[in-house]
C-alpha positions as a printed Julia matrix, in Angstrom:
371×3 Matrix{Float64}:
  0.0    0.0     0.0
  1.01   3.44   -0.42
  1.69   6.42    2.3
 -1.68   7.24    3.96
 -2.92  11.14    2.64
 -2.73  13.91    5.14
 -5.99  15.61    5.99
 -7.97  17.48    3.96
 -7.17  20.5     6.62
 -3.74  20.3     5.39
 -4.09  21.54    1.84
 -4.43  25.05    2.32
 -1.18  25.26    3.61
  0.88  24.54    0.76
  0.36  27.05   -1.43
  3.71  28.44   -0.61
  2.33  32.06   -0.61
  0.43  31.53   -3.67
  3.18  30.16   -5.6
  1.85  26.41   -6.66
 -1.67  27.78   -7.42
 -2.89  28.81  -10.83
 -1.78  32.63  -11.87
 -3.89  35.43  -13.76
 -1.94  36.87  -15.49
 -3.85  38.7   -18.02
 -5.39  42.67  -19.23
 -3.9   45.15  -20.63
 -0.93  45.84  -18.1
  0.06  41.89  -18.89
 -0.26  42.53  -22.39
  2.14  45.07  -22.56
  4.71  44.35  -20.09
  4.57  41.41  -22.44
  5.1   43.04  -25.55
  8.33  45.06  -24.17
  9.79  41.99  -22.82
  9.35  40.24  -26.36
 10.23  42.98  -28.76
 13.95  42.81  -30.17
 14.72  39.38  -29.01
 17.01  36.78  -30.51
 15.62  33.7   -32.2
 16.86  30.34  -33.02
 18.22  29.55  -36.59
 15.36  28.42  -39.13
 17.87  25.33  -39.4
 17.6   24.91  -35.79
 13.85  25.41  -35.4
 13.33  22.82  -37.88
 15.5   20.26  -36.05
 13.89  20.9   -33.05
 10.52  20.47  -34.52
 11.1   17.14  -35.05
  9.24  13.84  -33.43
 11.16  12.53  -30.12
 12.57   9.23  -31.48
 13.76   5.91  -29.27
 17.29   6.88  -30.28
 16.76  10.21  -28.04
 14.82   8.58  -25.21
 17.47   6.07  -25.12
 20.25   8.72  -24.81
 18.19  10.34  -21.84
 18.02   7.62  -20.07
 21.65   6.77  -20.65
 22.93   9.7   -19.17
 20.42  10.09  -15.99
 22.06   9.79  -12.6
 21.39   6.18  -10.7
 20.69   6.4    -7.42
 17.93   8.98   -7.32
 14.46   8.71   -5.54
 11.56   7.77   -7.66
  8.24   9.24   -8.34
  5.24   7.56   -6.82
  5.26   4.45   -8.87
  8.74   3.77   -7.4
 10.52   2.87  -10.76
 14.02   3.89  -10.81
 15.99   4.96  -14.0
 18.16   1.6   -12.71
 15.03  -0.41  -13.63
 13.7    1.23  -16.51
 17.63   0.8   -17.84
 17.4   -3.36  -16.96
 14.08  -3.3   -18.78
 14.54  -0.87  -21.61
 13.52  -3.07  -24.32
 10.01  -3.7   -23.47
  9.46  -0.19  -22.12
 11.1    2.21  -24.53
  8.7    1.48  -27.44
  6.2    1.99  -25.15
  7.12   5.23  -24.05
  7.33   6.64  -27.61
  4.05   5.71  -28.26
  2.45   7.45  -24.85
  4.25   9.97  -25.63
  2.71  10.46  -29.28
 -0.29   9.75  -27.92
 -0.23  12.53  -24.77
  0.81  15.13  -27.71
 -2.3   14.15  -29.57
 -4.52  14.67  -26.42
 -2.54  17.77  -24.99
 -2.1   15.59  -21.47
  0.36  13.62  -20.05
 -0.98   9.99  -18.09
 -2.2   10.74  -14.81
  1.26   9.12  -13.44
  3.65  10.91  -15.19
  1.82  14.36  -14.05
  1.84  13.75  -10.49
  4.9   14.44   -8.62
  5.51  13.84   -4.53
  6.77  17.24   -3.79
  9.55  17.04   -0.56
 10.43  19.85    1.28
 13.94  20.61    1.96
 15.09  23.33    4.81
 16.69  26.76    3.91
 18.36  28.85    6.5
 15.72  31.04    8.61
 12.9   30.28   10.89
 11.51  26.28   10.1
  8.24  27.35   11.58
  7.84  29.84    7.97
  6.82  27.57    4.97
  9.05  30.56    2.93
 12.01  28.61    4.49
 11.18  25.1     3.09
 12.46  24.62   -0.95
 10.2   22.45   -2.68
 11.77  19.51   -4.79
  9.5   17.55   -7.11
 10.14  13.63   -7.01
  8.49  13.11  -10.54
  8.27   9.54  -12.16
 11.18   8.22  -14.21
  9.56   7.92  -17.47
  8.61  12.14  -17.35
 12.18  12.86  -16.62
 13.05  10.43  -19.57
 11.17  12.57  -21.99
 12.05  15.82  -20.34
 15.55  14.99  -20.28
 15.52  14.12  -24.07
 14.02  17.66  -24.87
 16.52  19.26  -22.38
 19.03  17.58  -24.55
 17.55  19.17  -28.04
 17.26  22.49  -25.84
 20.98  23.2   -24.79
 22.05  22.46  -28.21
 20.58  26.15  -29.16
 20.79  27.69  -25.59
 23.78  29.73  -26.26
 22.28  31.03  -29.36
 19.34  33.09  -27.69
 20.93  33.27  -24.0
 23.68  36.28  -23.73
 26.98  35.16  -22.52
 26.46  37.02  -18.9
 24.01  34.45  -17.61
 25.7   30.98  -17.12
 23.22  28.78  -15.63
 22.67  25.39  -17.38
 24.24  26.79  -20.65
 26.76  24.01  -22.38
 30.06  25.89  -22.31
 29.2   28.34  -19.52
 30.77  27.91  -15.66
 29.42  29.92  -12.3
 33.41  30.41  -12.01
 32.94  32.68  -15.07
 30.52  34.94  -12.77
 33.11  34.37  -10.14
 36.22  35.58  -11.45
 34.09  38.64  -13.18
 33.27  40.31  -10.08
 36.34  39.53   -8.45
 38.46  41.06  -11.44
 35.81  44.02  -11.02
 36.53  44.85   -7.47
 40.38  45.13   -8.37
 39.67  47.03  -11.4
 37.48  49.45   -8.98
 40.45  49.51   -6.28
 43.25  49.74   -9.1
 41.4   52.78  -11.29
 39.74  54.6    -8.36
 36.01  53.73  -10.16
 33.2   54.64   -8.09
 30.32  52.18   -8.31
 28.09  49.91   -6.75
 26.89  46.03   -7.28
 23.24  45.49   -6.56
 22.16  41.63   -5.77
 18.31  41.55   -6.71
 16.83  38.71   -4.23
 13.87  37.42   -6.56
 11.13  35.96   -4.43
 10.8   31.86   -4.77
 11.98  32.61   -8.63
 11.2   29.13   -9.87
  8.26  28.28   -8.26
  6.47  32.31   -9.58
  7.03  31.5   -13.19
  4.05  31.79  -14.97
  3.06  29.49  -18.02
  1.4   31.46  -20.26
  4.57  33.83  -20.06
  6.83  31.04  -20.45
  5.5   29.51  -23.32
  5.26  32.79  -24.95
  8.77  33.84  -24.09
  9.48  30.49  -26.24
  7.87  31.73  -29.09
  9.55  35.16  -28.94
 12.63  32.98  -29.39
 11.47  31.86  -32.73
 10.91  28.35  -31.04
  8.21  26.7   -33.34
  4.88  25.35  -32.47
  5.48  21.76  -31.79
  8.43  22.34  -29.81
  6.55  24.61  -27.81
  3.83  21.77  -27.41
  6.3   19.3   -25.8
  6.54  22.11  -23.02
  2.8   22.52  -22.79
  1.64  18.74  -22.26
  4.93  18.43  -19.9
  3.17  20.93  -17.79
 -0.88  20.62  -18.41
 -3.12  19.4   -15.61
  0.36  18.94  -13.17
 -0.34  18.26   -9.74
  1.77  17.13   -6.41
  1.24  15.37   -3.27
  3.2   17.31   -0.59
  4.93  14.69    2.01
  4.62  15.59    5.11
  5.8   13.45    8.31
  5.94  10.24    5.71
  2.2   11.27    4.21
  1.11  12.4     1.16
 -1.54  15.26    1.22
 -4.67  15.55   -1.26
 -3.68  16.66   -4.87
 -2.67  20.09   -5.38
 -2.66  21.82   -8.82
  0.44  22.79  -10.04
 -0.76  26.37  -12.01
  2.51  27.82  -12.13
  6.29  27.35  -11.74
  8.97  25.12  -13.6
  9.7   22.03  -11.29
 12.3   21.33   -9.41
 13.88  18.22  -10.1
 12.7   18.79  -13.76
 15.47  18.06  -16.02
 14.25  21.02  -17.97
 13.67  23.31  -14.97
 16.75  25.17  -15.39
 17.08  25.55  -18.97
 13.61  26.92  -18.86
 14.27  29.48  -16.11
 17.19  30.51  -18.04
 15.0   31.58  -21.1
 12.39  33.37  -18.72
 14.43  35.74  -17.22
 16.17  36.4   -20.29
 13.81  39.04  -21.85
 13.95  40.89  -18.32
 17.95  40.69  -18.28
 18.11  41.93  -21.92
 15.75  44.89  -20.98
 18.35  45.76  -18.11
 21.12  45.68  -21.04
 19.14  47.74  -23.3
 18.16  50.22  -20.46
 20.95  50.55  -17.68
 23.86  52.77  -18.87
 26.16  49.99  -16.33
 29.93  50.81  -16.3
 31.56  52.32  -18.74
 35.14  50.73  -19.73
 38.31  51.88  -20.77
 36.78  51.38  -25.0
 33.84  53.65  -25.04
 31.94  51.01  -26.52
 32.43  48.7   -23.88
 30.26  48.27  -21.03
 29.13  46.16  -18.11
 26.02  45.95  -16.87
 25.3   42.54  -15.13
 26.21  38.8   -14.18
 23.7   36.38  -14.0
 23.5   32.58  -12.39
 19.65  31.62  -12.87
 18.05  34.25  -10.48
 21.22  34.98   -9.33
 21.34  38.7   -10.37
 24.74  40.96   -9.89
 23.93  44.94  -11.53
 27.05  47.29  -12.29
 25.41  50.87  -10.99
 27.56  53.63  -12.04
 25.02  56.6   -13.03
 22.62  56.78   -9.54
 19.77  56.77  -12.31
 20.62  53.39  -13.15
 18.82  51.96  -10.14
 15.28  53.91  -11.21
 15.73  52.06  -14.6
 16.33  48.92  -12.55
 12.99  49.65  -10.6
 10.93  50.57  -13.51
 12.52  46.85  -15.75
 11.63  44.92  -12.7
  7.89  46.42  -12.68
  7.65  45.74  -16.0
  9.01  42.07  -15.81
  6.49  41.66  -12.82
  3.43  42.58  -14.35
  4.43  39.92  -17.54
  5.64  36.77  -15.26
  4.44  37.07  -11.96
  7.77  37.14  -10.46
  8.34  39.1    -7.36
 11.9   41.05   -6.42
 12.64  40.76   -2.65
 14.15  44.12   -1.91
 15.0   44.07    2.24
 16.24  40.65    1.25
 18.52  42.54   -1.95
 22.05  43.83   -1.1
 24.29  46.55   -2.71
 27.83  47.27   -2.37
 29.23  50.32   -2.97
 32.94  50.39   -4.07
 35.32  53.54   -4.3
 34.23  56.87   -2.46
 32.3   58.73   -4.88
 29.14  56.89   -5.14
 26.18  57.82   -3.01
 22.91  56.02   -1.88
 20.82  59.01   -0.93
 17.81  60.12   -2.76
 17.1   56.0    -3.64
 13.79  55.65   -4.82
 11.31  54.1    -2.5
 11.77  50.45   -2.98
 15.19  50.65   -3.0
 15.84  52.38    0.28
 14.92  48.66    2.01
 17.99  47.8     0.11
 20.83  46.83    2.21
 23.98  49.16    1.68
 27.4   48.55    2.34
 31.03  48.96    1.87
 31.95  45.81    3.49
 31.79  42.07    1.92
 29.35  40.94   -0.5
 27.59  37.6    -0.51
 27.38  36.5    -4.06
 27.04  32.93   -5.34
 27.64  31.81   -2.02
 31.13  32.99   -1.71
């Protein structure tokens, strides 16, 4: 038998603020936050798109599978990627032809859309549900499909992803982020440069994402229908059973948020903030370089944002991208929990627009990336 359900008094409380629950993201504020984000995006290749358009085949399915990790907890059928590799066979056929068959009907099988959702601890108070990360424990033969379309998808991530964001792009390293702001902070100390580096804190930034955004911020990127389909069924009708205390609550809708424990998750988070990093780049005047046509203006490790703030003005621009990218996602900036540094002595933080005063300013060390 399986792990008894919670009671039905449990439900309401994981909603995580909100953030599993469907999202309404709609009118005419939505529509055109929208249509900034979108406008004067790159797109994939017509090559590419055409590739990518293609049916999943066996072939692919069997290279997902190959290179999953062992070891890993299952879903709720309990089938591990070691048995589905002992028994590939008989299932792998099989799988192609569900998953034809879910693309025809727009829904996965009720199995591969539920997901156990475990709660790990972050640092703060327990007693806050903000302080618990939710990891999905989805069923072997999802992640085989999702992995297979991850694998199509980082084959054209660098293509429509700048080089300042690193997360889950082939090629790309968190050291690069490292080693950026480290060679800043001499450059600063070496050149006497006044400026500051702002860390945005964005507010459970997987688990805000919402679809309709994300699926459109696909097709901004020239990816073509079909493709865009695979996300849509991988997503339609989700649901998870929270564990709690070795129980399983009632069924909760999954409205919004990329999963994870999705093979996909991060590539997809990647491509959501995108359209609000590359409004920062168009907007922000960053810091200027020793070639005038150089500047920088960010670093970026999924919602890891680092800003460059030389011109004071800067951070209204900053304010005004992050309303904008708000009103067309959902997603939520943290500002008490967002930290500045200021480097060099001519850079002040007086006259800070509203939001931004919450911000916490110093001259002292600055936690980025965990270091």
């Amino acid at each position: 038998p399986g792990p008894p359900f919670c009671s039905r008094s449990c439900r309401p409380r994981f909603s995580f603020g909100g953030t599993l629950g469907p999202t309404c993201q709609s009118g005419r504020a939505c529509h055109l936050a929208r249509r900034v984000l979108w406008t004067g995006l790159p797109t994939v290749s017509a090559g590419d798109r055409d590739r990518l358009e293609l049916p999943l085949s066996l072939a692919e399915f069997s290279e997902a599978l190959r290179l999953m990790p062992t070891n890993k907890s299952p879903g709720m059928d309990g089938l591990t990627v070691e048995f589905y590799r002992v028994f590939w066979d008989v299932l792998g056929p099989d799988l192609v032809t569900v998953w034809a068959e879910s693309l025809l009907s727009g829904v996965l099988p009720l199995s591969c859309r539920r997901a156990v959702l475990a709660l790990l601890p972050k640092k703060g108070d327990l007693r806050d549900l903000r302080n618990w990360r939710p990891l999905s424990l989805l069923s072997t033969d999802y992640k085989v499909v999702a992995k297979a379309i991850s694998l199509r998808l980082g084959s054209v991530l660098a293509d429509v992803v700048h080089p300042d964001q690193t997360y889950t792009v082939p090629g790309r390293s968190i050291f690069n982020n490292l080693y950026l702001v480290r060679d800043l902070l001499e450059l600063g100390r070496r050149d006497g440069l006044s400026f500051a580096l702002l860390s945005l804190d964005q507010e459970k930034a997987f688990d805000r994402m919402d679809h309709g955004y994300l699926l459109g911020t696909l097709r901004a990127f020239g990816f073509g229908p079909q493709f865009v389909s695979f996300l849509r069924v991988l997503y339609a009708d989700a649901e998870c059973l929270v564990r709690l205390n070795w129980a399983l609550t009632e069924p909760v809708s999954f409205g919004r948020g990329v999963r994870q424990g999705c093979p996909l998750s991060g590539q997809l988070y990647a491509l959501a903030i995108e359209p609000f990093l590359c409004l920062l780049r168009r907007r922000m005047a960053g810091l200027a370089l020793r070639k005038p046509e150089m500047r920088l203006v960010l670093s970026a490790y999924a919602d890891d944002v680092l800003l460059v703030v030389q011109d004071p003005e800067d951070l209204v621009r900053v304010e005004a991208c992050q309303a904008v990218y708000s009103a067309a996602s959902s997603a939520r900036v943290n500002w008490v929990k967002s930290s500045g540094l200021v480097v060099g002595d001519g850079w002040q933080t007086s006259s800070l627009p509203p939001a931004l005063q919450a911000i916490r300013w110093s001259a002292g060390p600055l936690l980025y990336l965990g270091v």
